[in-house]
Amino acid sequence: MTSRLRGAVVGCGFFAQNHLAGWNDIEDVEIVAVCDLDIEKAKAAAAKFGIAHYTDDVNALFATQKLDFVDLPTTMETHEALVALAVSHQIPVIVQKPFAPDLAGCRRMVALAQAANVPLMVHEDFRFQHVFRAAKQIIDRGELGELTFGRLSWRTAIDVYSNQPYLINVKRFMIMDVGIHLLDLARFLFGEVDGVFCRTQQIKEGIAGEDAATLLLTHDNGATTVLDFSYASRRYPDPFPQTGVEIEGTAGTLLIGLNQELTLHKQGESTLQKIAPDARSWTREPWTQIQDSVVHTQRHFIDCLRQHREPDTSGRDSLLTYGLLEAAYLSASTGRLERPERD
Ligand code: NAD
Ligand code: 89V
């Protein structure tokens, strides 16, 4: 690998703008080409970010560019073909969430990448938000004792449908779009899960899938967590895109409230600290927290490539998260607590 890693971004749509701005903030990376089926989007991205090459033909991209990695901020139904193509060229891949429409698709991509020994990471950015890194450090230092209970809550009525109109028509909507972030976060903070109970709701009319869900998870360490998330929750001011968090342990409690305020209750007193995202020229409220975490996710991918280690949210690791997603949808249909597949 050269000292500046040469990357390409395939997909120049809505969220890719954050990926492109993020790569720009990483000094030891150069995005040398962009690609979109819509050539105007590829051309506009190349112009905006000063990228030398653009194309609407992903085969031509791999045939003509010498790449150290490829980034795929495209929607999930495109991932399997694009990952297969990158793997066939031995190019490491970072791919946006949702990884695939179902667990079987995730498994096929992981098998392909493993057989070819090509690094594959899922761009799961919530766990890279500073406030959750701080929470994890407090847990790992043992300040809360043994974890017993948690709640991760993400509720908003933001108009998600204007920026992401495809969400109107997906049958697996809310758990796939936002629940997946919280499932990954629950694993990150509380460890692996052996049971999932889920109830879904469709509150907005005219959409194909659920826009709210409530999950109860039982963890291997004995903790119980509740995950609730909704795109139909009216609050003023709207808390988008913040996750409210409660973590209880035998020695203390950690709360994350609005504006990334983290309060630690232990030894008879509480202390509050604000954990802000990094200041960046291109981030805009209310998206700052998510936009900043994009860069930390990308940084992790590059560090892992350079150090030849598996990313925390590798394709292989993500199978556990998508196993929970399948268990959640199964539970919503059976009305029972379901055991996730964990192979
Ligand atoms: P989008 O539809 O705006 O953009 C996708 C782009 O990919 C389109 O321009 C499309 O033409 C292009 N594309 C598709 N297949 C292609 C191919 N084979 N070759 C070249 N280009 C191709 O989608 P979006 O709203 O930007 O979402 C992309 C993904 O990002 C989704 O999976 C979404 O869930 C995810 N997302 C993540 C976050 C986050 O916080 N992590 C936030 C928003 C969206
Ligand atoms: O796809 C997503 O992650 C978005 C969100 C608003 C949560 O960033 O829907």
XYZ file of C-alpha atoms and ligand atoms in Angstrom:
396
model
C 0.000 0.000 0.000
C 1.208 3.509 -0.840
C 1.491 6.122 1.940
C -1.756 7.870 0.897
C -4.369 5.192 0.340
C -6.218 5.535 -2.962
C -9.969 5.075 -2.646
C -13.065 5.249 -4.840
C -16.615 6.096 -3.793
C -19.397 4.259 -5.635
C -22.762 6.000 -5.203
C -22.899 9.814 -5.043
C -26.390 10.281 -3.617
C -27.759 11.894 -0.464
C -25.598 10.388 2.285
C -22.496 9.968 0.100
C -21.962 13.728 0.402
C -21.009 13.117 4.033
C -18.695 10.259 3.040
C -16.934 12.449 0.474
C -16.547 15.335 2.925
C -15.356 12.856 5.535
C -12.660 11.334 3.318
C -11.491 14.898 2.615
C -10.803 15.264 6.352
C -8.558 12.190 6.418
C -5.054 13.217 5.416
C -3.628 9.836 4.508
C -6.433 9.038 2.048
C -7.080 10.316 -1.465
C -10.360 9.667 -3.264
C -9.175 9.235 -6.841
C -12.506 8.404 -8.520
C -16.248 8.517 -7.995
C -18.949 6.524 -9.714
C -22.738 6.778 -9.961
C -25.241 5.248 -12.363
C -26.403 8.835 -12.766
C -23.397 10.448 -14.455
C -24.537 13.941 -13.432
C -24.260 12.967 -9.765
C -20.772 11.530 -10.316
C -19.696 14.635 -12.227
C -21.073 16.981 -9.558
C -19.317 15.036 -6.768
C -16.009 15.092 -8.676
C -16.311 18.845 -9.191
C -17.341 19.590 -5.602
C -14.564 17.522 -4.018
C -11.810 18.026 -6.624
C -11.707 14.360 -7.674
C -9.861 13.568 -10.897
C -12.034 10.801 -12.387
C -15.752 10.140 -12.571
C -17.767 7.470 -14.322
C -21.182 5.802 -14.469
C -19.647 2.378 -15.109
C -18.432 0.531 -12.048
C -16.693 -2.149 -14.161
C -14.670 0.556 -15.888
C -13.818 2.026 -12.495
C -12.218 -1.210 -11.296
C -10.578 -1.872 -14.680
C -8.900 1.537 -14.945
C -8.119 2.684 -11.388
C -5.443 1.377 -9.069
C -7.335 1.277 -5.763
C -6.491 0.460 -2.146
C -10.166 0.423 -1.111
C -13.704 1.165 -2.268
C -16.499 2.847 -0.289
C -20.121 1.908 -1.095
C -22.633 4.476 0.218
C -25.421 2.927 -1.875
C -28.711 1.388 -0.755
C -28.769 -2.202 0.468
C -30.135 -4.016 -2.592
C -27.020 -2.970 -4.569
C -24.441 -4.173 -2.046
C -24.106 -7.848 -2.921
C -23.208 -7.281 -6.588
C -20.872 -4.390 -5.778
C -19.114 -6.243 -2.960
C -18.696 -9.288 -5.221
C -17.133 -7.098 -7.910
C -14.717 -5.428 -5.473
C -13.758 -8.786 -3.981
C -13.119 -10.211 -7.455
C -10.572 -7.390 -7.887
C -9.115 -8.017 -4.390
C -10.118 -4.503 -3.270
C -11.025 -3.947 0.434
C -14.581 -2.666 0.929
C -16.480 -0.447 3.365
C -20.224 -0.673 2.758
C -23.066 1.414 4.221
C -25.770 -0.018 6.456
C -28.166 -1.768 5.993
C -25.623 -4.405 4.936
C -28.216 -6.437 2.959
C -31.999 -6.929 2.834
C -31.673 -10.118 4.941
C -29.179 -12.179 6.929
C -28.675 -14.663 4.078
C -27.414 -11.838 1.836
C -25.042 -10.641 4.581
C -23.686 -14.183 4.934
C -23.055 -14.530 1.205
C -20.972 -11.329 1.143
C -18.984 -12.351 4.222
C -18.289 -15.788 2.720
C -17.072 -14.243 -0.542
C -14.788 -11.777 1.220
C -13.411 -14.391 3.604
C -12.724 -16.880 0.791
C -10.721 -14.201 -1.056
C -9.168 -12.817 2.159
C -10.431 -9.306 1.329
C -11.260 -6.916 4.236
C -14.977 -6.046 4.467
C -16.410 -3.535 6.950
C -19.957 -2.297 7.460
C -20.170 1.489 7.832
C -22.055 1.433 11.153
C -21.429 4.895 12.531
C -23.520 5.251 15.723
C -21.003 3.362 17.874
C -18.334 5.804 16.632
C -20.148 8.854 18.062
C -17.917 10.370 20.774
C -20.603 10.166 23.445
C -20.900 6.372 23.060
C -17.103 5.911 23.078
C -17.097 7.826 26.405
C -19.907 5.635 27.774
C -18.073 2.474 26.731
C -14.898 3.627 28.499
C -16.861 4.219 31.717
C -18.350 0.718 31.446
C -14.984 -0.879 30.664
C -13.365 0.846 33.658
C -15.958 -0.913 35.834
C -17.426 2.358 37.140
C -21.001 1.049 36.827
C -20.259 -2.404 38.252
C -22.093 -5.314 36.618
C -24.576 -4.067 33.998
C -28.215 -4.850 34.817
C -30.504 -2.677 32.669
C -30.367 -0.379 29.664
C -32.569 1.711 27.437
C -31.656 3.114 24.020
C -34.315 5.466 22.720
C -34.431 7.236 19.341
C -37.654 9.089 18.660
C -38.356 11.820 16.110
C -40.872 13.037 13.556
C -38.268 14.403 11.162
C -39.345 14.204 7.517
C -36.992 11.360 6.573
C -38.977 10.708 3.377
C -37.832 13.839 1.501
C -34.129 12.928 1.601
C -34.648 9.158 1.453
C -37.849 8.577 -0.594
C -37.086 4.852 -1.058
C -37.987 4.367 2.613
C -41.680 4.845 1.757
C -41.716 1.545 -0.114
C -39.522 -0.773 1.969
C -41.392 -3.527 3.844
C -38.623 -3.791 6.444
C -38.335 -0.131 7.319
C -37.673 1.133 10.835
C -35.740 -1.766 12.366
C -33.615 -1.962 9.221
C -33.033 1.812 8.916
C -32.562 2.965 12.527
C -33.076 -0.121 14.693
C -29.937 -1.606 13.190
C -27.892 1.281 14.663
C -29.360 0.638 18.116
C -28.904 -3.140 17.863
C -25.231 -2.579 17.078
C -24.986 -0.063 19.928
C -26.637 -2.498 22.352
C -24.032 -5.141 21.447
C -21.230 -2.559 21.741
C -22.299 -1.352 25.196
C -23.902 -4.439 26.797
C -22.422 -7.406 24.924
C -24.021 -10.265 23.026
C -27.711 -11.037 23.057
C -29.484 -14.374 23.558
C -33.141 -13.313 23.251
C -35.177 -10.728 21.336
C -38.812 -9.695 21.799
C -40.207 -7.126 19.384
C -43.414 -5.261 18.630
C -43.665 -3.105 15.510
C -46.152 -0.349 14.619
C -47.063 1.461 11.435
C -48.237 4.917 12.499
C -47.878 7.041 9.362
C -50.326 6.155 6.594
C -49.185 5.285 3.079
C -45.873 3.609 3.856
C -45.070 -0.065 3.254
C -43.263 -0.944 6.484
C -43.167 -0.238 10.225
C -42.202 3.270 11.371
C -41.926 2.453 15.082
C -40.703 -0.522 17.077
C -40.043 -1.519 20.675
C -37.587 -4.316 21.445
C -36.604 -6.106 24.613
C -33.186 -7.808 24.536
C -31.765 -10.285 27.025
C -27.965 -10.250 27.132
C -25.502 -13.046 27.924
C -24.311 -11.096 30.990
C -27.832 -11.078 32.478
C -28.645 -7.452 31.557
C -31.976 -6.543 29.990
C -32.195 -3.702 27.487
C -35.134 -1.914 25.902
C -34.695 -0.349 22.460
C -37.442 1.963 21.218
C -37.380 4.001 18.037
C -39.903 5.882 15.970
C -40.191 8.204 12.980
C -43.674 9.249 14.193
C -42.879 10.756 17.589
C -43.844 14.415 18.011
C -41.544 16.331 20.343
C -40.618 20.022 20.321
C -37.811 20.695 19.817
C -37.377 17.500 17.823
C -34.400 15.576 19.266
C -33.218 14.183 15.887
C -30.722 12.486 15.590
C -29.953 11.909 19.241
C -30.175 8.641 21.116
C -31.357 8.830 24.717
C -29.483 6.285 26.812
C -29.888 4.791 30.298
C -27.338 2.284 31.569
C -27.733 0.838 35.051
C -25.203 -1.305 36.860
C -24.675 -2.617 40.380
C -22.416 0.368 41.216
C -23.931 3.263 39.281
C -26.056 4.657 36.474
C -25.085 6.482 33.311
C -27.588 8.667 31.471
C -27.181 10.343 28.073
C -29.728 13.072 27.479
C -30.272 15.766 24.886
C -27.248 17.559 23.424
C -24.908 14.685 24.268
C -25.007 15.406 27.994
C -23.658 12.447 29.885
C -24.508 12.159 33.580
C -22.804 9.637 35.808
C -24.507 8.667 39.073
C -22.231 6.818 41.478
C -21.091 6.882 45.104
C -23.973 9.128 46.182
C -23.479 11.919 43.669
C -23.958 12.780 40.017
C -21.558 14.467 37.598
C -22.492 15.902 34.210
C -20.265 16.352 31.181
C -21.064 17.408 27.639
C -19.410 15.255 24.977
C -19.536 17.283 21.772
C -18.765 16.049 18.267
C -15.603 17.442 16.633
C -15.944 20.832 14.934
C -15.859 20.454 11.132
C -16.386 23.126 8.482
C -18.938 21.095 6.519
C -21.257 19.706 9.206
C -24.737 21.200 9.670
C -27.242 20.929 12.483
C -29.126 18.785 13.203
C -26.838 16.291 11.419
C -23.521 17.235 13.081
C -23.341 14.275 15.457
C -23.930 11.758 12.642
C -21.705 13.569 10.137
C -18.807 13.668 12.596
C -19.182 9.941 13.340
C -18.844 9.197 9.609
C -15.237 10.407 9.756
C -14.426 8.328 12.857
C -15.924 5.270 11.152
C -13.805 5.896 8.057
C -10.707 6.484 10.215
C -11.263 3.122 11.920
C -11.506 1.374 8.534
C -8.252 2.937 7.323
C -6.423 2.174 10.601
C -7.542 -1.451 10.359
C -6.380 -1.683 6.734
C -2.987 -0.283 7.640
C -2.602 -2.494 10.707
C -3.989 -5.607 8.997
C -6.612 -6.115 11.700
C -10.315 -6.851 11.506
C -12.575 -3.784 11.920
C -14.889 -3.735 14.954
C -17.900 -3.746 12.611
C -16.436 -6.144 10.056
C -18.819 -8.035 7.816
C -18.227 -11.098 9.991
C -18.977 -9.259 13.243
C -22.043 -7.611 11.693
C -23.633 -11.033 11.132
C -24.421 -10.980 14.864
C -26.180 -7.608 14.533
C -28.173 -8.762 11.497
C -29.008 -11.982 13.361
C -30.701 -9.767 15.969
C -32.566 -7.916 13.225
C -33.925 -11.212 11.853
C -34.912 -12.309 15.359
C -36.708 -8.979 15.869
C -38.776 -9.320 12.695
C -39.512 -12.956 13.562
C -40.626 -11.995 17.077
C -42.857 -9.232 15.674
C -44.659 -11.895 13.629
C -44.780 -14.712 16.223
C -45.374 -12.572 19.320
C -42.732 -14.624 21.158
C -39.210 -14.049 22.465
C -36.902 -15.381 19.738
C -33.327 -16.687 19.954
C -31.002 -14.999 17.424
C -28.854 -17.092 15.095
C -25.259 -16.645 16.231
C -23.014 -18.674 13.936
P -29.349 7.528 -2.543
O -30.368 6.784 -3.314
O -29.509 9.009 -2.368
O -27.906 7.302 -3.171
C -27.469 6.074 -3.677
C -26.752 6.352 -4.990
O -26.103 5.151 -5.393
C -27.691 6.768 -6.120
O -27.272 8.000 -6.643
C -27.548 5.643 -7.145
O -27.628 6.079 -8.478
C -26.174 5.093 -6.816
N -25.973 3.701 -7.252
C -26.758 2.631 -6.977
N -26.237 1.524 -7.554
C -25.097 1.898 -8.188
C -24.115 1.218 -8.952
N -24.210 -0.082 -9.201
N -23.094 1.932 -9.460
C -22.986 3.247 -9.217
N -23.879 3.947 -8.495
C -24.923 3.289 -7.980
O -29.261 6.799 -1.123
P -28.865 7.465 0.281
O -30.066 8.067 0.885
O -27.645 8.259 0.140
O -28.571 6.155 1.154
C -27.494 5.319 0.876
C -27.301 4.409 2.075
O -26.868 5.206 3.169
C -28.593 3.718 2.546
O -28.317 2.353 2.766
C -28.966 4.419 3.828
O -29.598 3.593 4.788
C -27.605 4.849 4.333
N -27.648 5.990 5.241
C -26.903 5.913 6.366
C -26.912 6.933 7.278
C -26.098 6.821 8.523
O -26.233 7.600 9.434
N -25.223 5.858 8.634
C -27.702 8.066 7.051
C -28.431 8.140 5.873
C -28.394 7.087 4.955
O -30.027 5.718 7.558
C -29.835 6.301 8.610
O -28.971 5.936 9.365
C -30.675 7.494 8.820
C -30.456 8.281 10.073
C -31.401 9.410 10.061
C -30.627 7.477 11.342
O -29.158 8.769 10.013
O -31.957 7.163 8.592
